[in-house]
Coordinates of C-alpha atoms and ligand atoms in Angstrom, one line a residue:
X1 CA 95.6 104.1 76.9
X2 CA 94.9 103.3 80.3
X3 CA 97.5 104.8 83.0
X4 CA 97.4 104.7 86.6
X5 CA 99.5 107.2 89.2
X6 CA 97.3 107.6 92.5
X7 CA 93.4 106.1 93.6
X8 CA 92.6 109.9 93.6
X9 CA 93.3 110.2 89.9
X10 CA 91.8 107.1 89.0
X11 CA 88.7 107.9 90.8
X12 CA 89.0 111.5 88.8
X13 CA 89.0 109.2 85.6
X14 CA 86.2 107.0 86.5
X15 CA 83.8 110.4 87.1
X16 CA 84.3 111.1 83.4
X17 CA 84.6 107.8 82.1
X18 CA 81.3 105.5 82.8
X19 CA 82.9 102.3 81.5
X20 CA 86.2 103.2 83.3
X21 CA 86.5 100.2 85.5
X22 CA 86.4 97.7 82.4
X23 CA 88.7 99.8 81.2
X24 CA 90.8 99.3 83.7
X25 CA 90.4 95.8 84.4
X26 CA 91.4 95.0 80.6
X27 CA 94.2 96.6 80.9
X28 CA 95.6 94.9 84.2
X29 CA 94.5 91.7 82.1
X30 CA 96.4 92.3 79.1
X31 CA 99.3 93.2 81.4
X32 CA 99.1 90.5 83.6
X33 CA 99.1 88.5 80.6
X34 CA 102.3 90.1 78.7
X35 CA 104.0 89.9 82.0
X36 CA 103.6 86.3 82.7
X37 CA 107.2 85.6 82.6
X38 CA 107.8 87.3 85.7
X39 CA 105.3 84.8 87.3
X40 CA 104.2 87.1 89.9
X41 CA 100.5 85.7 89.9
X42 CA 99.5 81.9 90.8
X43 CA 95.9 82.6 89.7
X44 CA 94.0 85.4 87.7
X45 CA 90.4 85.7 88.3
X46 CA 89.7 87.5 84.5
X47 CA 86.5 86.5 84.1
X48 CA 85.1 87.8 87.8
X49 CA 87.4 90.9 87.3
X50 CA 85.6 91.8 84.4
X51 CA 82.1 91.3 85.4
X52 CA 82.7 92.8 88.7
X53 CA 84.0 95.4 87.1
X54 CA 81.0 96.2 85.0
X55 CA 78.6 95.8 88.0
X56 CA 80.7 99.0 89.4
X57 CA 80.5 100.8 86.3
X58 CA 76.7 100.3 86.7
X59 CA 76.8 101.8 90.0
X60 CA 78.0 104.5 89.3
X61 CA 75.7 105.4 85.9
X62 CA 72.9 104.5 89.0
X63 CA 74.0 107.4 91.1
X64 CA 74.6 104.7 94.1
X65 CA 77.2 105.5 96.6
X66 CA 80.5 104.4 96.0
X67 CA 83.1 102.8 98.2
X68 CA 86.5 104.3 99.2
X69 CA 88.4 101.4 97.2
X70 CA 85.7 102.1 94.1
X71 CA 86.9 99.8 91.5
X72 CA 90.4 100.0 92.5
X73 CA 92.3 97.0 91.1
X74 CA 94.1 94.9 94.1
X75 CA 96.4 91.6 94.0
X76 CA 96.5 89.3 97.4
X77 CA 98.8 87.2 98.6
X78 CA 98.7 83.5 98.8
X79 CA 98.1 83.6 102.2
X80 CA 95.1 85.4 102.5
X81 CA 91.6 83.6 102.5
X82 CA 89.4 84.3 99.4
X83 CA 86.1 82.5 100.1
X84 CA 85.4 79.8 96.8
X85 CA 89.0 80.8 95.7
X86 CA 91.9 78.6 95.6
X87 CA 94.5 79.2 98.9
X88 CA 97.7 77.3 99.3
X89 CA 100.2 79.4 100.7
X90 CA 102.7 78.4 97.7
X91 CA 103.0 74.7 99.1
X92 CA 102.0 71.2 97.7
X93 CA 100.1 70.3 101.0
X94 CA 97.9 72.4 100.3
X95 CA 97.2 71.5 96.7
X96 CA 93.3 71.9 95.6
X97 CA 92.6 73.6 99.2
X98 CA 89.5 76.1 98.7
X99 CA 89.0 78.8 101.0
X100 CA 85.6 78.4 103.1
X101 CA 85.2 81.9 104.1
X102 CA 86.9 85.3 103.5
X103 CA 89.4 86.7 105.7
X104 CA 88.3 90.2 107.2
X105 CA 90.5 91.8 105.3
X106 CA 88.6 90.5 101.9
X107 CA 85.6 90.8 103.6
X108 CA 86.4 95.0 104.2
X109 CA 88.4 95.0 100.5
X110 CA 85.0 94.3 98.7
X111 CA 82.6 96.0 101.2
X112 CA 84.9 99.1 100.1
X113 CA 84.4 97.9 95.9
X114 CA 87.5 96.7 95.6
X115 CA 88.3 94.2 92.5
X116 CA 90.7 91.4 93.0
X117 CA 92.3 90.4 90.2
X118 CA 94.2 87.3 91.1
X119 CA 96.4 85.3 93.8
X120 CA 100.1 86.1 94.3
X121 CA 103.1 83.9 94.1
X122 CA 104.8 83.8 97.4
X123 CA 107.5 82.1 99.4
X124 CA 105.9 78.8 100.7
X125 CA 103.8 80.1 104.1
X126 CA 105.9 83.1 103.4
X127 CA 109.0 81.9 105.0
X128 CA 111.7 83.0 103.3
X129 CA 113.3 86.4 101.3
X130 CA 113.8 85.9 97.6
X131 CA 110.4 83.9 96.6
X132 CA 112.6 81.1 95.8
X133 CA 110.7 78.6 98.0
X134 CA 107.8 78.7 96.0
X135 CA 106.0 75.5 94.8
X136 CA 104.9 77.5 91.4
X137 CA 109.0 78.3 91.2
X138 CA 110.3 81.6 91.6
X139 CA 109.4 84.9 90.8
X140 CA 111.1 87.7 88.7
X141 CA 112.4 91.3 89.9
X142 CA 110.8 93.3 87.0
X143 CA 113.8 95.7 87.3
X144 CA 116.4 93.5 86.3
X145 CA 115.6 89.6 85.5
X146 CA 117.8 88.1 86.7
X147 CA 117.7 88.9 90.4
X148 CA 114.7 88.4 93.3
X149 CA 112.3 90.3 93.8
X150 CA 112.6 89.5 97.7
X151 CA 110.4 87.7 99.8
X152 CA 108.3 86.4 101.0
X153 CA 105.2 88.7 99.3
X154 CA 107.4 88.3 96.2
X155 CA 104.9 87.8 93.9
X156 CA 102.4 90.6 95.6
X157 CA 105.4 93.4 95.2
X158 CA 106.2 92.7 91.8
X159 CA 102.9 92.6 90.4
X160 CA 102.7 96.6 92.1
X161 CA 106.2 97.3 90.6
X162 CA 105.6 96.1 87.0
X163 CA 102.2 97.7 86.7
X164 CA 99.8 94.6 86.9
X165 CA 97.9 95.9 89.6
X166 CA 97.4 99.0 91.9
X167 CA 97.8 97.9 95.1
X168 CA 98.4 94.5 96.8
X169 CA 98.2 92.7 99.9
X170 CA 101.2 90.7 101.2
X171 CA 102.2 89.9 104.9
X172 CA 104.9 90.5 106.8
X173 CA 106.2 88.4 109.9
X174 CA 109.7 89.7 109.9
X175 CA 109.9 92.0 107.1
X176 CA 108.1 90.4 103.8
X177 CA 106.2 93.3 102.8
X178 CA 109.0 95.6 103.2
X179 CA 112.1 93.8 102.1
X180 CA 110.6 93.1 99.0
X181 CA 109.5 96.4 98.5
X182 CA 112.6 97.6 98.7
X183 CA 114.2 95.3 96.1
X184 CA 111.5 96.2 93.9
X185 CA 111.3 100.0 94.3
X186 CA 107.7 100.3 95.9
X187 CA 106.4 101.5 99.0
X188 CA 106.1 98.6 101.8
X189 CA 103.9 99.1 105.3
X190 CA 103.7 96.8 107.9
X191 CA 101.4 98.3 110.2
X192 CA 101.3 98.1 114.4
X193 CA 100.6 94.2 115.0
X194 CA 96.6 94.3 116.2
X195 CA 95.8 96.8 113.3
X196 CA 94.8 94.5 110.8
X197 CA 93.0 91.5 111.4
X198 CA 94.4 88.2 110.6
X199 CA 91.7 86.9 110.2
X200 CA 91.3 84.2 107.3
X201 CA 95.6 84.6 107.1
X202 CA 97.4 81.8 106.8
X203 CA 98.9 81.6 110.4
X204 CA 103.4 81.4 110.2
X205 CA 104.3 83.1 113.4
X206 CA 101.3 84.1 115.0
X207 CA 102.4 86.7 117.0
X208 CA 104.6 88.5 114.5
X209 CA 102.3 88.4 111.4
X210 CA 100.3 91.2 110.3
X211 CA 98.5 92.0 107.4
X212 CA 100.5 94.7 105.3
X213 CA 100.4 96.9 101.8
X214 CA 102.3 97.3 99.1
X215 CA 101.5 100.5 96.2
X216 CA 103.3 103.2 94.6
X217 CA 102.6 106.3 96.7
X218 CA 102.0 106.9 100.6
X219 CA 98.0 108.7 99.8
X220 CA 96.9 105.1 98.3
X221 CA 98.5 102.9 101.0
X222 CA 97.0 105.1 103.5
X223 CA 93.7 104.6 101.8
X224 CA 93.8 101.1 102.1
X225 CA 94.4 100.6 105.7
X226 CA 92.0 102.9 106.8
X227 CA 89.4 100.3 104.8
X228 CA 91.2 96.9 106.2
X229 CA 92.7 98.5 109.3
X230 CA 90.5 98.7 112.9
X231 CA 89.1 96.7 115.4
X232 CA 87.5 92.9 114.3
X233 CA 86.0 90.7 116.9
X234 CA 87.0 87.6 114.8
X235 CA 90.6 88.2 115.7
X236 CA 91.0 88.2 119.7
X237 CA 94.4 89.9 119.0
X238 CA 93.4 93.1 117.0
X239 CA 93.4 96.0 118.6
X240 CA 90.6 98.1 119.8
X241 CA 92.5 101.6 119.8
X242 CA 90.9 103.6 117.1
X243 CA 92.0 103.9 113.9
X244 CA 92.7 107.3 112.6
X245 CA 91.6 108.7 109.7
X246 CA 94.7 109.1 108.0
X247 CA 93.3 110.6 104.2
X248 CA 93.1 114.2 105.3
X249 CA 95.7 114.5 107.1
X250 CA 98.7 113.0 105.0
X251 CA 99.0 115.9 103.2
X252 CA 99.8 118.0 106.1
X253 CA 103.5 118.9 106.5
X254 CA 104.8 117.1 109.6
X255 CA 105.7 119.7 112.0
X256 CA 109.7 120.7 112.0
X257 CA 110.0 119.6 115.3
X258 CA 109.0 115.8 114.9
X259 CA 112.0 114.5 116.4
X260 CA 113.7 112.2 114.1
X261 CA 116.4 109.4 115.0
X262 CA 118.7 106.8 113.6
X263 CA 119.9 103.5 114.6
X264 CA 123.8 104.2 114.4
X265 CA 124.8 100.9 115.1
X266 CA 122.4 100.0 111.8
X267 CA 124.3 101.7 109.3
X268 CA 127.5 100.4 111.1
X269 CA 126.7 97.1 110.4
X270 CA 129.2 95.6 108.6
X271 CA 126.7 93.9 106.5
X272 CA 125.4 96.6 105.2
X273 CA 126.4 97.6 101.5
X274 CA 129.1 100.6 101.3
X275 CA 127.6 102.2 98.9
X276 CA 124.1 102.3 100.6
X277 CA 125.8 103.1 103.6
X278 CA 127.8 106.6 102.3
X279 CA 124.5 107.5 100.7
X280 CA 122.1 106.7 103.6
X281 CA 124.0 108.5 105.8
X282 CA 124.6 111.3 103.5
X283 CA 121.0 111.7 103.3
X284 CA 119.9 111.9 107.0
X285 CA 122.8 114.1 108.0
X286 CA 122.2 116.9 104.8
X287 CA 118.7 116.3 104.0
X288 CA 116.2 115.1 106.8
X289 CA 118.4 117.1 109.1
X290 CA 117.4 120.1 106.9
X291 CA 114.0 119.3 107.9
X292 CA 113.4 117.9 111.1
X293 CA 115.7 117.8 114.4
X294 CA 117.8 114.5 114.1
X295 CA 119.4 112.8 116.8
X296 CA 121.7 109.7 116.8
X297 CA 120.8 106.5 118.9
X298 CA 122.6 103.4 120.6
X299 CA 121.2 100.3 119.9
X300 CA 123.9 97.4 121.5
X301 CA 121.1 94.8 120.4
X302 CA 121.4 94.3 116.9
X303 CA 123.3 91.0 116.6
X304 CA 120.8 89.4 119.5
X305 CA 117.6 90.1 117.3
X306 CA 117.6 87.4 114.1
X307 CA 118.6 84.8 116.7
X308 CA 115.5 85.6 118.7
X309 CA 113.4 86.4 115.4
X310 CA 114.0 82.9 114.2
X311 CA 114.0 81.0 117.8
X312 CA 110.6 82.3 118.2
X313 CA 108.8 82.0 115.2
X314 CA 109.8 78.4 114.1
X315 CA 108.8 77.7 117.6
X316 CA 104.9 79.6 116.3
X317 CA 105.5 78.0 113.0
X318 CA 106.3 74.4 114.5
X319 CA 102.9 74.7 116.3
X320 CA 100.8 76.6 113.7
X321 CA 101.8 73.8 111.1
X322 CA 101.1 70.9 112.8
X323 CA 97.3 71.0 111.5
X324 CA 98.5 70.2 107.8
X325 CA 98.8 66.6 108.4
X326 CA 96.7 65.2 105.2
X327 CA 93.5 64.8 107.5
X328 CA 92.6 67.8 107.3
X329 CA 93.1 69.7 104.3
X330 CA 94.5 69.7 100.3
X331 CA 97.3 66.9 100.2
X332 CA 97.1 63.9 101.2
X333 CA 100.1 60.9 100.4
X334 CA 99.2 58.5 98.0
X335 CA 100.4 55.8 99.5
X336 CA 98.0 53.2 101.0
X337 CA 97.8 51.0 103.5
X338 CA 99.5 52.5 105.5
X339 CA 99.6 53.6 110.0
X340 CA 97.7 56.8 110.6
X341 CA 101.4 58.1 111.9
X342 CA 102.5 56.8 108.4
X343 CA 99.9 59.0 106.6
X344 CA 101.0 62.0 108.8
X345 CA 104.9 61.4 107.9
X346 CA 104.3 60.8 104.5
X347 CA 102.3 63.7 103.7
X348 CA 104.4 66.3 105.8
X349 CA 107.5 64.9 104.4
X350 CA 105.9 64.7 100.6
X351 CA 104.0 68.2 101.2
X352 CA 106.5 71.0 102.4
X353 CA 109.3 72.1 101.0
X354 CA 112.9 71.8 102.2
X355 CA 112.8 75.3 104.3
X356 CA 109.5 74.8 106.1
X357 CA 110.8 71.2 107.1
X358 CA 113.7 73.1 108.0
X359 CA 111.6 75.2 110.1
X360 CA 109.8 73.1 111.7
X361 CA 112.1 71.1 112.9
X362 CA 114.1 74.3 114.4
X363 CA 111.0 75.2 116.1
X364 CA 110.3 71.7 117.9
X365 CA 114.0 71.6 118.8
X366 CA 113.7 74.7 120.5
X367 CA 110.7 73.9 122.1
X368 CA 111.9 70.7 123.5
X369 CA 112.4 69.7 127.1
X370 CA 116.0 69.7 127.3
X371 CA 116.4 72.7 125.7
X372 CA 113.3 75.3 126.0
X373 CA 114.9 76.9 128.2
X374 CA 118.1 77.8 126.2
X375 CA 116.3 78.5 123.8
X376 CA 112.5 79.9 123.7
X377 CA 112.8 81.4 126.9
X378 CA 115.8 82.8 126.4
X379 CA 114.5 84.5 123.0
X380 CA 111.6 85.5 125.2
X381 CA 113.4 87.6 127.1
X382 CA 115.2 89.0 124.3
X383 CA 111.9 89.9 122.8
X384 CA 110.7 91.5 126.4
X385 CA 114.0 93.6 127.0
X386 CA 113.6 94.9 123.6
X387 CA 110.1 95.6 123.7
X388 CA 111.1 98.2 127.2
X389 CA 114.4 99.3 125.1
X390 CA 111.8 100.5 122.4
X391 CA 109.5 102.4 124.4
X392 CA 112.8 104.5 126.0
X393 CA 114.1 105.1 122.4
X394 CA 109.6 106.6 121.7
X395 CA 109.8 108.4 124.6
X396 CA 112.3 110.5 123.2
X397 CA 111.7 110.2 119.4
X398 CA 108.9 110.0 117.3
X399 CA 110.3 108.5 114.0
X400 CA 113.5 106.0 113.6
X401 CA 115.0 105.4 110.8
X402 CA 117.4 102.2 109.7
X403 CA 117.4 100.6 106.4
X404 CA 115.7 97.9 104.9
X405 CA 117.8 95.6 103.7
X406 CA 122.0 95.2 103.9
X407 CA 121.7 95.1 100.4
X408 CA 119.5 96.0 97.3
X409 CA 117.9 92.7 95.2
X410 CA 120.5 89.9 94.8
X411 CA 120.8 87.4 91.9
X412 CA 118.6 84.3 91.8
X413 CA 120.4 81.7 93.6
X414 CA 123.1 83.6 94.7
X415 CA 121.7 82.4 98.9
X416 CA 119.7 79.8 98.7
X417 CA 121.9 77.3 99.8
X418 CA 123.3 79.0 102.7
X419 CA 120.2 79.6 104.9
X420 CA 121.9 81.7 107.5
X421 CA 123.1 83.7 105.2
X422 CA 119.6 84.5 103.7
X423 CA 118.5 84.8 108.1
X424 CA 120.9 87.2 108.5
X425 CA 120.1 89.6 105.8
X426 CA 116.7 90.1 107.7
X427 CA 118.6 92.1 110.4
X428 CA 116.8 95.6 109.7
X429 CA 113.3 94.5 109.5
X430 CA 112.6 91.8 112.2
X431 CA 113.3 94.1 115.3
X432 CA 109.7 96.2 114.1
X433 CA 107.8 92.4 114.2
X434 CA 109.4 91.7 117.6
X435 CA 108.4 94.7 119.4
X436 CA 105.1 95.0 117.4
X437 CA 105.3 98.7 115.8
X438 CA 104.5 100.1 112.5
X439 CA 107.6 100.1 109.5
X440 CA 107.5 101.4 105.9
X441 CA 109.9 100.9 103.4
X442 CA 110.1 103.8 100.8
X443 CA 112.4 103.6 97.5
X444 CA 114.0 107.0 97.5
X445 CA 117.0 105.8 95.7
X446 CA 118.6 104.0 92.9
X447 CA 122.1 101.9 93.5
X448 CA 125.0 102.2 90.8
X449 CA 124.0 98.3 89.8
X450 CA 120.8 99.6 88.6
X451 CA 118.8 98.1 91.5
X452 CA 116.3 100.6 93.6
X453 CA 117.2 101.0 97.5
X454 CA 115.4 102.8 99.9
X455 CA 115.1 103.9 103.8
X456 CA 112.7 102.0 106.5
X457 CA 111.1 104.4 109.0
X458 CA 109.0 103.1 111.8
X459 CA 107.0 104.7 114.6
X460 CA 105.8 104.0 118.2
X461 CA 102.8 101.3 117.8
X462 CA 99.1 102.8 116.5
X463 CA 100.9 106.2 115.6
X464 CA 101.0 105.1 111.6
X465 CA 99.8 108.9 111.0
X466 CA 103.3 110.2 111.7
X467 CA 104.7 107.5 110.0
X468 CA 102.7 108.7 107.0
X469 CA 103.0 112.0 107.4
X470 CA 107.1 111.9 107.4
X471 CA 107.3 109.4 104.8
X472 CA 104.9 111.3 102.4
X473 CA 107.0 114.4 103.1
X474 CA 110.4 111.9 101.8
X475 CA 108.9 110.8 99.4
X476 CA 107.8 114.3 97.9
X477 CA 110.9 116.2 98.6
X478 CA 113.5 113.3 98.0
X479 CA 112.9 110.6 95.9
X480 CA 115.5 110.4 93.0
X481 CA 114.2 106.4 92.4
X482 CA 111.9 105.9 89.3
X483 CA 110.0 103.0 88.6
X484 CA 111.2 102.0 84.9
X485 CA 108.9 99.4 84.6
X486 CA 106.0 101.5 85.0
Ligands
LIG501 N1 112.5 86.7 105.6 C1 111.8 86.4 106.8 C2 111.6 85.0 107.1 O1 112.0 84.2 106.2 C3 110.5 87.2 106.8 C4 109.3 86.3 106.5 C5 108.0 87.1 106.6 O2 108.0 88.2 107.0 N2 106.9 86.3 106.3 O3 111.2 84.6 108.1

């Protein structure tokens, strides 16, 4: 039986197995398959998995040289363009839309011989945190059934966490590659914004959104930035500082004196679960204080940043979303004989879903004459003095650490009818997207309600080694979380 812990033992397993990427492919298959319930997948490419696997096989009985990602197994979500593949961000406008060309980061998965099984379930053009707002309907936390997996890369962290896949691609705009990790007991990065391209991703808030990975140890998310991380000329706002090379150096111990701080107003919070909060702060006080120097740090901020978070991305999102209008692409509205401004309304108010209307209409209020000022400009300058309190705190620290999410995964429907409720809860993981540096959620620990829960450590932007390099080290010495459905 097929069984997969880390790329680097696969890869051990494919040297003395020449069929072993069909082997693994049929497995994923049969799992996807006795999984279904959990509908974490919109689409499965079976057929192309198979016979893409087999080409691999063949290279490697050929002697050829092999890519970094050789035949490694990798879900992406709805959001990301697959060229000849179906793409709709989890909405009905864009029903029957086929990607026209790949996004960079597909481009770079396949260059490196990566297989992609299938499309992920997602929250529609990943607004939202359960995967609730999906137009396939929700998806399942493997742990426990009866509760989300988060959101909005629902779909891409459960298919990790059950075992249907070995690593997958989700994106994060204000936390949905970590948040969801977190409910589902995975590792979550979202790295600096300008490391990945986004090219070929479905644009929400433009500049928030980055590109980020979900898998089961640090080594194999490591891995697969290095192959979709660095510079693209296709995407004006990716960076051109140098990627490192992150694979040999993980394993080092990071240094004892890698200063180490913690948002104290975080694990204040008064939404934050008391549970989580005793052991949280138990853990950074007796553990990480064993092994690095810890300091505590003042953050007054905290309540301004979800207001400014969701000013200034339904203001993007109002904008970005405007080009789905039934002209252009997948739905259209039915109805005929109707205005050209008839056609528009119809479609938008046929094709998305009740939150992205929601949106939408948020972001053209706040971007309206009378009040653009209140409210964009004012969120601006939110964003601006946080992005000058963040480099104070990095000149002093290297790592920071909050937590994820106030709470571990909640039951299906327990928020979705009270919207700022569901805003709110996003209070750990939207200050990393405002200021544009690098997060990772790890799953270190399991709550008394069953339900896995973890810490969120993020870095000064391009320094994702140190983020690697401290998380690795966590996740060696202290994680007490298993994965059951594994
Ligand atoms: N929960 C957040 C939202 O709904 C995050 C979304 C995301 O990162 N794509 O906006």
């Amino acid at each position: 039986m097929f069984s997969f812990r880390s790329i680097k033992d696969y890869h051990i397993f494919l040297q003395n197995n020449v069929d072993g990427c069909s082997i693994a492919v049929k497995h994923y298959l049969s799992k996807i398959e006795e999984k279904k319930h959990l509908n974490s997948f919109v689409e499965v490419y079976a057929e192309e998995a198979i016979k893409k696997a087999e080409q691999l096989d063949e290279k490697r009985k050929e002697g050829k040289p092999l890519g970094e990602l050789h035949g490694v197994v990798v879900a992406l979500k709805d959001i990301i363009s697959y060229k000849d593949h179906k793409l709709s961000a989890s909405s009905k406008i864009l029903e029957n839309f086929t990607a026209i060309y790949h996004a960079t980061v597909v481009e770079r998965l396949l260059a490196a011989d990566a297989i992609i099984i299938g499309r992920n379930n997602c929250d529609e053009f990943a607004m939202g945190s359960t995967n609730e707002n999906s137009v396939y309907g929700k998806v399942l936390n493997a742990a426990d059934e009866t509760r989300v997996p988060g959101g909005s890369s629902g779909g891409s962290a459960v298919s990790v966490q059950a075992g249907l896949c070995m690593i997958s691609l989700g994106s994060d705009t204000g936390g949905s590659v970590r948040q969801p990790a977190d409910f589902c007991g995975i590792i979550g990065l979202k790295p600096t914004y300008g490391r990945v391209s986004r090219y070929g991703l479905i644009a929400y808030g433009s500049s928030f959104d980055q590109i980020g990975i979900f898998g089961n140890n640090i080594p194999d998310v490591a891995l697969a930035l290095n192959v979709i991380g660095g510079h693209d000329e296709l995407d004006a706002s990716s960076s051109l500082v140098e990627q490192e090379e992150y694979q040999n150096q993980i394993e080092k111990t990071p240094p004892k004196t890698l200063r180490v701080g913690y948002l104290k107003d975080a694990f204040n919070h008064e939404s934050l679960d008391s549970e989580m909060k005793t052991k949280l702060i138990d853990f950074i006080k007796t553990q990480v204080s064993k092994d690095f120097t810890v300091e505590e740090v003042d953050f007054e901020y905290l309540d301004y940043i979800v207001p400014a978070y969701y000013v200034l991305t339904t203001a993007e999102a109002s904008s970005n979303l405007s080009r789905f209008d039934g002209v252009k692409y997948g739905f259209r509205t039915l109805e005929k004989d109707i205005s050209l401004k008839e056609l528009y309304k119809k479609t938008r108010s046929q094709g998305f879903g009740k939150e992205v209307k929601r949106r939408i209409l948020l972001g053209t209020f706040v971007l309206s004459a009378g009040y653009y000022d209140a409210y964009f400009t004012k969120a601006q300058q939110v964003r601006k003095m946080l992005i000058e309190k963040t480099k104070l705190i990095f000149n002093d620290l290297d790592i920071l650490i909050l937590p994820t999410s106030p709470s571990p995964a909640f039951k299906i429907g327990d928020k979705i009818d009270d919207p700022i409720a569901m805003y709110l809860a996003d209070i750990y993981t939207v200050y990393a997207n405002l200021v544009g540096i690098p997060a990772i959620s790890l799953p270190l620990f399991l709550h008394s309600n069953g339900m896995p829960f973890g810490i969120q450590a993020m870095t000064s932007q391009f320094k994702e080694l140190s983020l690697f390099q401290f998380s690795h080290h966590l996740m060696q010495q202290y994680k007490s979380y298993e994965n059951p459905t594994l």
